[in-house]
Short mmCIF file of C-alpha atoms and ligand atoms in Angstrom, two decimals:
data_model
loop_
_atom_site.label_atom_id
_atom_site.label_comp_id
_atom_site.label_asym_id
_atom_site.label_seq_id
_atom_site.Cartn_x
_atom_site.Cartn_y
_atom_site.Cartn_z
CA UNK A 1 -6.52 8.35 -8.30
CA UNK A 2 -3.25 9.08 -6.21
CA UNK A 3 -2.20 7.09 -3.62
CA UNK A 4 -1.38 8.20 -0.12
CA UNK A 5 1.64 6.75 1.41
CA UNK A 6 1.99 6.44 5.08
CA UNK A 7 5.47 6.31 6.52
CA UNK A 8 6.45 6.41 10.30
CA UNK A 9 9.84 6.82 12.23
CA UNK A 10 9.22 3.64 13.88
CA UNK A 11 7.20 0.42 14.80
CA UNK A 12 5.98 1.74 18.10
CA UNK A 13 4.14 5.05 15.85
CA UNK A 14 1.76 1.71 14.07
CA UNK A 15 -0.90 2.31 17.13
CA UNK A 16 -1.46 5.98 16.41
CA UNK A 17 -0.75 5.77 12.36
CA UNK A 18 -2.91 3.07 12.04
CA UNK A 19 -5.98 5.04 12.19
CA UNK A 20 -4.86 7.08 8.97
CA UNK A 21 -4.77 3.86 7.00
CA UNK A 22 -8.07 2.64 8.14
CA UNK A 23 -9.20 6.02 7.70
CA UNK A 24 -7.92 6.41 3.99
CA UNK A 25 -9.10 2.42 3.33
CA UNK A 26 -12.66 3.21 4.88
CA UNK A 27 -12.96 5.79 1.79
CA UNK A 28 -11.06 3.39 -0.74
CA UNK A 29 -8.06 5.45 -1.35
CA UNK A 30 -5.45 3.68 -2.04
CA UNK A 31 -2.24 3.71 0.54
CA UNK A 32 0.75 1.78 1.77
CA UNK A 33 2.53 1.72 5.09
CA UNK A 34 6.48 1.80 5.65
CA UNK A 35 8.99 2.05 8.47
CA UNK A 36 11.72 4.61 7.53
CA UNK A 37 13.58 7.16 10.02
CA UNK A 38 15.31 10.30 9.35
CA UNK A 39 17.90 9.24 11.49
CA UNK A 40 17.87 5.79 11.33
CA UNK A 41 17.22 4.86 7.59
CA UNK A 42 18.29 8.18 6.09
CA UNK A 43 19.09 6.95 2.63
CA UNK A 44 15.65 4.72 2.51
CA UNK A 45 14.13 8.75 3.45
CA UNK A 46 16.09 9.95 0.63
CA UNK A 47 15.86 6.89 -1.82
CA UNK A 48 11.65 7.34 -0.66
CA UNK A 49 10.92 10.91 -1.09
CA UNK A 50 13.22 11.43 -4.08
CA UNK A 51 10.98 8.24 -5.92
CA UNK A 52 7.81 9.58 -4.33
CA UNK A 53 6.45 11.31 -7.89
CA UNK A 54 7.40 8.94 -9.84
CA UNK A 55 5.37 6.24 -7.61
CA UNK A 56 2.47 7.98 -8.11
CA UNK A 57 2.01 9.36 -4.55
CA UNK A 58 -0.33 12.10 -4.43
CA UNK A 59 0.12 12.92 -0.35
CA UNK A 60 2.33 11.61 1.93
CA UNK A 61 1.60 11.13 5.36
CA UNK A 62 4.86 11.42 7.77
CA UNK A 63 4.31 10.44 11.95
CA UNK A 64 7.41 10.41 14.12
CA UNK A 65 7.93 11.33 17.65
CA UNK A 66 10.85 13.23 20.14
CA UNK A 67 13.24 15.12 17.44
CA UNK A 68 10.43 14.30 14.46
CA UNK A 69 12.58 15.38 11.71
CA UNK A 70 10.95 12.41 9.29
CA UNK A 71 8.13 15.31 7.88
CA UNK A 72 10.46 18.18 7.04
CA UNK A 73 13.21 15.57 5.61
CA UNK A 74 10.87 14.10 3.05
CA UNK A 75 9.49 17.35 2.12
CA UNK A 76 12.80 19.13 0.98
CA UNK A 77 13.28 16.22 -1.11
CA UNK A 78 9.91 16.17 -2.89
CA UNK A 79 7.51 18.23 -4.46
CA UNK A 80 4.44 15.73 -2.98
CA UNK A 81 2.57 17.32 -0.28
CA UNK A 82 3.31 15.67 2.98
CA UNK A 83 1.36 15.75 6.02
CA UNK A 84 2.83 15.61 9.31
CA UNK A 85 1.86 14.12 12.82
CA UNK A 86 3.46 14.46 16.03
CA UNK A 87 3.67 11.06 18.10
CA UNK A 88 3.02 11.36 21.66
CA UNK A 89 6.10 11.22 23.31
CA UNK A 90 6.96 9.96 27.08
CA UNK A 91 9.63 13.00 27.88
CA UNK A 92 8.16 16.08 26.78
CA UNK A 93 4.59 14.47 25.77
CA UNK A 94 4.46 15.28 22.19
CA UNK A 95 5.15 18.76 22.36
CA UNK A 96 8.90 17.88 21.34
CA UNK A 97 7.44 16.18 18.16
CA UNK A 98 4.79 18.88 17.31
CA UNK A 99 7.03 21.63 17.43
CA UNK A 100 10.15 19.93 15.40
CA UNK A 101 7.19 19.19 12.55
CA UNK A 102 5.28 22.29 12.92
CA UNK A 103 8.64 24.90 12.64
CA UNK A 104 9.28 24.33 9.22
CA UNK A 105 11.93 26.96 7.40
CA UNK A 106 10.04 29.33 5.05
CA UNK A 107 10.07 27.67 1.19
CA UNK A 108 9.43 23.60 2.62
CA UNK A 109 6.17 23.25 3.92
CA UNK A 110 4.80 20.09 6.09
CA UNK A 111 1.38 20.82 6.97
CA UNK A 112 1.04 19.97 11.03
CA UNK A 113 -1.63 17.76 12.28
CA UNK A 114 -2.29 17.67 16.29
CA UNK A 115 -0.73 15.69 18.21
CA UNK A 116 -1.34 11.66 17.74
CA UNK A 117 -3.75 13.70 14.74
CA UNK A 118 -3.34 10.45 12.41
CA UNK A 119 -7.20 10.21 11.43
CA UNK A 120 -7.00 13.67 11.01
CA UNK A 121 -4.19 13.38 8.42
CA UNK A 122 -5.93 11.23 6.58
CA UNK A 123 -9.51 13.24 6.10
CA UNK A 124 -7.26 16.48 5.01
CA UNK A 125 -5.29 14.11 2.30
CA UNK A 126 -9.11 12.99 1.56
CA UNK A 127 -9.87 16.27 1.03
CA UNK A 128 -7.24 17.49 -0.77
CA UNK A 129 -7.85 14.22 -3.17
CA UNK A 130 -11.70 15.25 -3.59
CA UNK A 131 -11.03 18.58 -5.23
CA UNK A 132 -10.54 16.77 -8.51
CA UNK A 133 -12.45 13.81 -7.37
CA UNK A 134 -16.46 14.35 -7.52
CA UNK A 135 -17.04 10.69 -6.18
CA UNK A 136 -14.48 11.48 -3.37
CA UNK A 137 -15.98 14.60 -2.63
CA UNK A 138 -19.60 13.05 -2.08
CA UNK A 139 -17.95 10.38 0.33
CA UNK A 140 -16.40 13.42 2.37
CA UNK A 141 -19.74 15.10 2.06
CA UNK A 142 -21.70 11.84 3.71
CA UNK A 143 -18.66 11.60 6.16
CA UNK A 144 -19.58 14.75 6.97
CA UNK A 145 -23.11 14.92 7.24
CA UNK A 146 -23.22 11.51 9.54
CA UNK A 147 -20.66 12.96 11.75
CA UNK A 148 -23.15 15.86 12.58
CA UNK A 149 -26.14 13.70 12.95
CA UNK A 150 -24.11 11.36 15.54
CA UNK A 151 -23.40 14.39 17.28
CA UNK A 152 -26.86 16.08 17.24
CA UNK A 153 -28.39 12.67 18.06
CA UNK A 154 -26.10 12.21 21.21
CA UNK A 155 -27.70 11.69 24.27
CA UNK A 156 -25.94 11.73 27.82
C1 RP5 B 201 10.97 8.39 16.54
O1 RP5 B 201 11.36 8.01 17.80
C2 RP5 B 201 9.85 7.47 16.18
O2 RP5 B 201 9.00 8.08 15.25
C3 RP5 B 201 9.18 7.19 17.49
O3 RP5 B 201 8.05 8.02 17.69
C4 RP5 B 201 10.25 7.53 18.52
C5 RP5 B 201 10.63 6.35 19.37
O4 RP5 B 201 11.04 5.29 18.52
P1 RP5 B 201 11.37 3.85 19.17
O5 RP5 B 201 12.53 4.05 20.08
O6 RP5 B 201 10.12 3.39 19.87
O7 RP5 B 201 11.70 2.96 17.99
O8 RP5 B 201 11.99 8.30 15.62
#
């Protein structure tokens, strides 16, 4: 199976991204965490996204907040999918980082979670990885069906 690599503009992104790796771990797909900034590390992005294939990364998942450039960077230098989420951001609350991932030119896509949408990110790369995973697919399935029950069960 692919693995799913999680990369973030910055330490302070760990509290949302965290939930996509404990996400992607809680259906044992296989994934690995990294610091690297479009403005701060560009050549790691570069060295990172142009490797990505050859690494055997199926999905990449990209968070960074304010001028979140991290998504759309990695994708114009990869053919990997890569999934995008918008940190929360003090200024403009995460609308600054939702609409520099979400705005994408025509030909380089970045498919745009919500905002702080890291669990989120990680059940759509879970998906993805089920269509040509039938064991995958049942886990998604029983994800699925527990989710409804938790919700039809709720009491207030
Ligand atoms: C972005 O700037 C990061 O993704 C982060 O969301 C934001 C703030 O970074 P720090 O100043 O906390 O390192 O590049």
């Amino acid at each position: 199976m692919y693995k799913v690599g999680i990369i973030m503009g910055s330490t302070s992104d760990w509290g949302v991204m965290s939930a996509a790796a404990e996400t992607l771990s809680s259906f044992g797909i296989e994934n690995d965490v990294k610091i690297i900034s479009a403005h701060r590390t560009p050549d790691l992005a570069a060295d990172y996204a142009k490797n990505a294939k050859a690494n055997g990364y199926g999905i990449i998942i990209a968070g960074a907040g304010g001028a979140a450039h991290l998504a759309g960077v990695i994708a114009a230098m990869t053919p990997v999918p890569v999934i995008g989420v918008p940190i929360m951001s003090k200024a403009l609350h995460g609308m600054d980082s939702l609409l520099s991932i979400a705005q994408m030119p025509s030909g380089i896509p970045v498919a745009t979670m919500a905002i702080d949408g890291a669990k989120n990110a990680a059940l759509y790369a879970v998906a993805i990885l089920a269509l040509g995973d039938p064991e995958l697919a049942a886990k998604l399935d029983e994800f699925r069906r527990k989710q409804t029950e938790k919700v039809l069960n709720a009491t207030i």
